[in-house]
Tab-separated table of C-alpha atoms in Angstrom:
chain	number	residue	atom	x	y	z
N	257	PHE	CA	-2.346	144.702	-13.380
N	258	VAL	CA	-5.756	145.380	-14.965
N	259	ASN	CA	-7.531	142.419	-16.524
N	260	GLY	CA	-4.264	140.488	-16.442
N	261	ARG	CA	-2.172	143.161	-18.214
N	262	GLU	CA	0.515	145.240	-16.502
N	263	VAL	CA	-0.374	148.915	-16.879
N	264	ALA	CA	1.986	150.514	-14.338
N	265	HIS	CA	4.774	149.706	-11.932
N	266	GLN	CA	6.493	151.550	-9.118
N	267	GLY	CA	9.811	150.092	-8.086
N	268	LYS	CA	9.990	146.300	-7.939
N	269	PRO	CA	8.045	144.102	-5.480
N	270	GLY	CA	9.775	141.046	-4.100
N	271	ILE	CA	9.661	138.355	-1.459
N	272	ASP	CA	12.525	139.855	0.587
N	273	ASP	CA	14.713	142.933	0.877
N	274	ASP	CA	17.204	141.695	-1.714
N	275	SER	CA	14.638	140.992	-4.428
N	276	SER	CA	12.598	144.190	-3.982
N	277	ASP	CA	13.322	147.778	-5.021
N	278	PRO	CA	11.321	150.630	-3.372
N	279	ALA	CA	10.340	153.770	-5.269
N	280	VAL	CA	8.255	156.932	-4.880
N	281	ALA	CA	5.935	157.751	-7.782
N	282	GLN	CA	2.801	159.644	-8.744
N	283	GLN	CA	1.150	158.021	-11.754
N	284	TYR	CA	-1.952	158.569	-13.871
N	285	VAL	CA	-2.510	155.550	-16.100
N	286	PRO	CA	-4.918	155.537	-19.097
N	287	LEU	CA	-7.136	152.461	-19.320
N	288	ALA	CA	-8.598	153.082	-22.766
N	289	ASP	CA	-8.240	149.439	-23.852
N	290	ALA	CA	-9.642	147.918	-20.647
N	291	ARG	CA	-13.166	146.536	-20.608
N	292	CYS	CA	-15.518	146.317	-17.653
N	293	PRO	CA	-15.673	144.612	-15.277
N	294	LEU	CA	-12.130	145.601	-14.277
N	295	ASN	CA	-10.043	143.050	-12.419
N	296	VAL	CA	-7.414	145.166	-10.635
N	297	VAL	CA	-4.509	143.327	-8.967
N	298	ALA	CA	-1.622	145.078	-7.171
N	299	HIS	CA	1.584	143.266	-6.241
N	300	VAL	CA	2.918	145.063	-3.164
N	301	SER	CA	5.895	144.421	-0.883
N	302	ASN	CA	7.468	146.526	1.838
N	303	PHE	CA	10.842	145.986	3.482
N	304	ASP	CA	12.031	149.619	3.550
N	305	HIS	CA	9.482	151.743	5.433
N	306	ARG	CA	7.694	151.285	8.736
N	307	ARG	CA	4.383	152.252	7.126
N	308	GLY	CA	5.193	151.618	3.472
N	309	GLY	CA	3.325	149.677	0.845
N	310	LEU	CA	0.164	150.873	-0.884
N	311	VAL	CA	-0.290	153.988	1.261
N	312	ARG	CA	-2.837	155.686	-1.024
N	313	GLY	CA	-6.002	154.238	-2.476
N	314	ILE	CA	-6.310	153.730	-6.231
N	315	GLN	CA	-8.711	156.263	-7.763
N	316	LEU	CA	-10.626	155.729	-11.005
N	317	GLY	CA	-12.197	158.269	-13.343
N	318	ASP	CA	-12.365	159.380	-16.941
N	319	SER	CA	-9.491	161.363	-18.421
N	320	ALA	CA	-11.207	164.735	-17.907
N	321	GLN	CA	-11.932	164.024	-14.239
N	322	MET	CA	-8.386	162.888	-13.531
N	323	GLN	CA	-6.905	165.873	-15.345
N	324	VAL	CA	-9.051	168.269	-13.327
N	325	ARG	CA	-8.030	166.506	-10.127
N	326	ARG	CA	-4.337	166.661	-11.035
N	327	GLU	CA	-4.461	170.340	-12.011
N	328	ALA	CA	-6.431	171.293	-8.887
N	329	GLY	CA	-3.915	169.438	-6.724
N	330	LEU	CA	-0.979	171.161	-8.392
N	331	VAL	CA	-2.596	174.589	-8.019
N	332	ARG	CA	-3.223	173.883	-4.325
N	333	ASP	CA	0.314	172.613	-3.736
N	334	MET	CA	2.035	175.380	-5.691
N	335	GLY	CA	-0.081	178.037	-3.976
N	336	ALA	CA	0.917	176.665	-0.574
N	337	PHE	CA	4.537	176.321	-1.680
N	338	GLY	CA	4.713	179.892	-2.977
N	339	GLY	CA	3.106	181.354	0.126
N	340	LEU	CA	5.385	179.429	2.465
N	341	ALA	CA	8.456	180.306	0.402
N	342	LEU	CA	7.580	184.004	0.648
N	343	LEU	CA	6.942	183.691	4.380
N	344	GLY	CA	10.292	181.928	4.694
N	345	VAL	CA	12.498	184.263	2.676
N	346	LEU	CA	11.229	187.609	4.019
N	347	PRO	CA	11.949	186.914	7.722
N	348	ILE	CA	15.416	185.608	6.844
N	349	LEU	CA	16.128	188.843	4.959
N	350	PHE	CA	14.905	190.749	7.999
N	351	PHE	CA	17.308	188.741	10.175
N	352	VAL	CA	20.199	189.577	7.830
N	353	TRP	CA	19.363	193.232	8.387
N	354	ARG	CA	18.908	192.930	12.192
N	355	ARG	CA	20.924	189.965	13.439
N	356	LYS	CA	20.314	190.675	17.105
N	357	GLU	CA	16.787	189.251	16.750
N	358	PRO	CA	16.945	185.505	15.948
N	359	ALA	CA	13.171	184.896	15.968
N	360	PRO	CA	12.697	185.854	12.264
N	361	LEU	CA	15.500	183.469	11.253
N	362	TYR	CA	13.887	180.515	13.043
N	363	PHE	CA	10.454	181.335	11.639
N	364	GLY	CA	11.863	181.614	8.119
N	365	LEU	CA	13.626	178.251	8.411
N	366	PHE	CA	10.417	176.697	9.731
N	367	CYS	CA	8.496	177.968	6.685
N	368	LEU	CA	11.180	176.661	4.323
N	369	SER	CA	10.981	173.259	6.030
N	370	CYS	CA	7.251	173.286	5.349
N	371	CYS	CA	8.021	174.156	1.714
N	372	VAL	CA	10.079	170.990	1.370
N	373	PHE	CA	7.268	168.875	2.803
N	374	VAL	CA	4.608	170.446	0.558
N	375	ALA	CA	6.750	169.959	-2.560
N	376	MET	CA	7.347	166.270	-1.743
N	377	SER	CA	3.831	165.301	-0.634
N	378	GLY	CA	0.357	165.791	-2.083
N	379	GLU	CA	0.794	165.771	-5.860
N	380	ARG	CA	4.571	165.451	-5.320
N	381	ALA	CA	5.391	168.419	-7.553
N	382	ALA	CA	9.115	168.108	-6.751
N	383	LEU	CA	9.272	164.427	-7.713
N	384	PRO	CA	10.812	165.030	-11.191
N	385	ILE	CA	13.649	166.970	-9.529
N	386	LEU	CA	14.172	165.020	-6.304
N	387	GLY	CA	13.056	161.565	-7.437
N	388	PRO	CA	16.404	160.758	-9.129
N	389	LEU	CA	18.095	161.094	-5.722
N	390	GLY	CA	16.678	157.690	-4.844
N	391	TRP	CA	14.339	156.262	-2.238
N	392	ASP	CA	16.484	156.808	0.857
N	393	TRP	CA	17.396	160.423	0.091
N	394	TYR	CA	13.827	161.299	-0.858
N	395	LEU	CA	12.602	159.998	2.489
N	396	CYS	CA	15.572	161.595	4.240
N	397	LEU	CA	14.586	165.053	2.983
N	398	MET	CA	11.020	164.532	4.184
N	399	PHE	CA	12.138	163.454	7.660
N	400	LEU	CA	14.594	166.368	7.828
N	401	SER	CA	11.686	168.698	7.088
N	402	PHE	CA	9.711	167.069	9.943
N	403	TYR	CA	12.446	167.225	12.572
N	404	GLY	CA	13.804	170.550	11.334
N	405	GLY	CA	10.390	172.185	11.145
N	406	LEU	CA	9.431	171.177	14.680
N	407	THR	CA	12.775	172.312	16.068
N	408	MET	CA	12.809	175.637	14.226
N	409	PHE	CA	9.272	176.530	15.309
N	410	ALA	CA	10.116	175.729	18.919
N	411	ARG	CA	13.202	177.923	18.717
N	412	PHE	CA	11.108	180.693	17.160
N	413	VAL	CA	8.627	180.623	20.043
N	414	HIS	CA	11.493	180.500	22.551
N	415	ALA	CA	13.184	183.502	20.933
N	416	ALA	CA	9.917	185.454	20.915
N	417	TYR	CA	8.878	184.522	24.485
N	418	PRO	CA	12.002	183.450	26.416
N	419	GLY	CA	10.339	184.093	29.763
N	420	GLU	CA	7.658	181.472	29.114
N	421	PHE	CA	9.721	178.893	27.181
N	422	GLY	CA	12.251	177.316	29.559
N	423	GLU	CA	15.941	176.974	28.697
N	424	LYS	CA	16.031	173.289	29.630
N	425	GLN	CA	13.044	172.616	27.415
N	426	ILE	CA	14.498	174.331	24.341
N	427	ARG	CA	17.796	172.492	24.807
N	428	ALA	CA	15.915	169.193	24.982
N	429	VAL	CA	13.962	170.049	21.815
N	430	SER	CA	17.166	170.997	19.990
N	431	TRP	CA	18.924	167.791	21.024
N	432	LEU	CA	15.974	165.611	20.028
N	433	GLY	CA	15.521	167.381	16.706
N	434	GLY	CA	19.239	167.150	15.984
N	435	ALA	CA	19.325	163.466	16.895
N	436	GLY	CA	16.382	162.709	14.608
N	437	SER	CA	17.990	164.650	11.761
N	438	LEU	CA	21.309	162.811	12.185
N	439	LEU	CA	19.473	159.484	12.258
N	440	SER	CA	17.770	160.386	8.979
N	441	VAL	CA	21.053	161.338	7.289
N	442	LEU	CA	23.250	158.510	8.586
N	443	THR	CA	20.924	155.505	8.272
N	444	PRO	CA	18.833	153.987	5.452
N	445	GLY	CA	15.087	154.493	5.237
N	446	SER	CA	14.393	151.050	6.667
N	447	VAL	CA	16.061	152.238	9.894
N	448	PHE	CA	15.125	155.902	10.331
N	449	THR	CA	11.452	155.344	9.453
N	450	LEU	CA	11.267	153.233	12.613
N	451	SER	CA	11.449	156.559	14.461
N	452	LEU	CA	7.919	157.481	13.285
N	453	PRO	CA	6.294	156.682	16.675
N	454	ALA	CA	8.978	158.730	18.442
N	455	LEU	CA	8.490	161.559	15.934
N	456	GLY	CA	4.743	161.496	16.567
N	457	ALA	CA	5.220	161.554	20.339
N	458	PHE	CA	7.777	164.366	19.986
N	459	ALA	CA	5.322	166.399	17.905
N	460	ILE	CA	2.395	165.845	20.281
N	461	VAL	CA	4.351	166.762	23.437
N	462	LEU	CA	5.951	169.779	21.768
N	463	THR	CA	2.586	170.980	20.437
N	464	GLY	CA	1.071	170.800	23.901
N	465	TYR	CA	3.996	172.630	25.494
N	466	ILE	CA	4.056	175.394	22.862
N	467	GLY	CA	0.315	175.841	23.374
N	468	VAL	CA	0.910	176.320	27.110
N	469	VAL	CA	3.749	178.780	26.401
N	470	LEU	CA	1.573	180.877	24.090
N	471	VAL	CA	-1.318	180.894	26.591
N	472	ARG	CA	1.067	182.111	29.304
N	473	ALA	CA	2.461	184.799	26.993
N	474	SER	CA	-1.072	185.908	26.055
N	475	ARG	CA	-2.130	186.123	29.694
N	476	ARG	CA	1.002	188.092	30.581
N	477	THR	CA	0.189	190.695	27.923
N	478	GLY	CA	-3.485	190.844	28.854
N	479	TRP	CA	-4.450	189.047	25.630
N	480	ARG	CA	-3.074	191.921	23.590
N	481	GLY	CA	-0.184	192.073	21.129
N	482	GLY	CA	1.136	189.271	18.964
N	483	ALA	CA	0.876	186.316	21.350
N	484	PRO	CA	-2.918	185.784	21.034
N	485	ILE	CA	-2.695	186.055	17.232
N	486	LEU	CA	0.138	183.535	17.136
N	487	LEU	CA	-1.826	181.264	19.481
N	488	CYS	CA	-4.871	181.305	17.181
N	489	GLY	CA	-2.748	180.545	14.118
N	490	PHE	CA	-0.896	177.811	15.978
N	491	LEU	CA	-4.139	176.155	17.079
N	492	ALA	CA	-5.496	176.253	13.519
N	493	VAL	CA	-2.351	174.568	12.165
N	494	ALA	CA	-2.277	172.022	15.015
N	495	ILE	CA	-5.921	171.032	14.438
N	496	THR	CA	-5.369	170.717	10.682
N	497	VAL	CA	-2.214	168.624	11.061
N	498	GLY	CA	-3.945	166.474	13.681
N	499	HIS	CA	-6.848	165.858	11.308
N	500	ASP	CA	-4.482	164.849	8.504
N	501	TRP	CA	-2.474	162.600	10.834
N	502	ILE	CA	-5.695	160.738	11.610
N	503	PHE	CA	-6.390	160.571	7.862
N	504	PHE	CA	-3.055	158.941	7.199
N	505	ARG	CA	-3.872	156.444	9.938
N	506	HIS	CA	-6.809	155.493	7.672
N	507	LEU	CA	-9.440	156.653	10.142
N	508	LEU	CA	-10.859	159.524	8.072
N	509	GLY	CA	-11.607	159.890	4.382
N	510	SER	CA	-10.372	163.444	3.669
N	511	TYR	CA	-7.365	165.628	4.335
N	512	TRP	CA	-6.914	169.376	4.691
N	513	LEU	CA	-3.211	170.021	4.039
N	514	PRO	CA	-1.484	169.812	0.605
């Protein structure tokens, strides 16, 4: 509500689970008829997500500023999506040609998992296509991209450096990733979003272990070959994701990923 008039709505707020209706949306609302000072009131309820509610701040600007922001966000997201899609498809095609080497398959699936996340976050470019699936399935696809992406990258590193990545560890990662994926598919969002702390712990422990694996592989090869390059890229991604995780915890004011 702006100055007492409803200008936008997203789902339906309520006093309990039965009277509310969650929804995912990305809206730009013109306020041409509003007069300053603006009295902005948001009615928010959350019974369906562990960290739901008003998760993004409301931004104000003139129409030109908001259009530039929207277009810049879409260019950023689509550039990341296109690059990740290319990085995902090419290794899978390579695996089809040489099936004895599973590492390209796992890396391709990891990149495609990242594609799903990029398309559903940021400016939510995939919202017109995936939004009609409903709240639970939209969240389910995002959580599948989280669990699937972590698992596929771990399996990629294991396939590339089996001597450094233990068999027990990769089995544990696969079981945990599979369990999280099944939880996301078989339960509603109000249930599987409760796994966010476990997902965060899973990601942190796995990131640390993969870092150790890549350091061991780099030392074994005398810091030559592909292991040091992969280690540098992995550290860059880990630092960026860590920064954005802190942002979404409302501790920083900017984010680096789409």
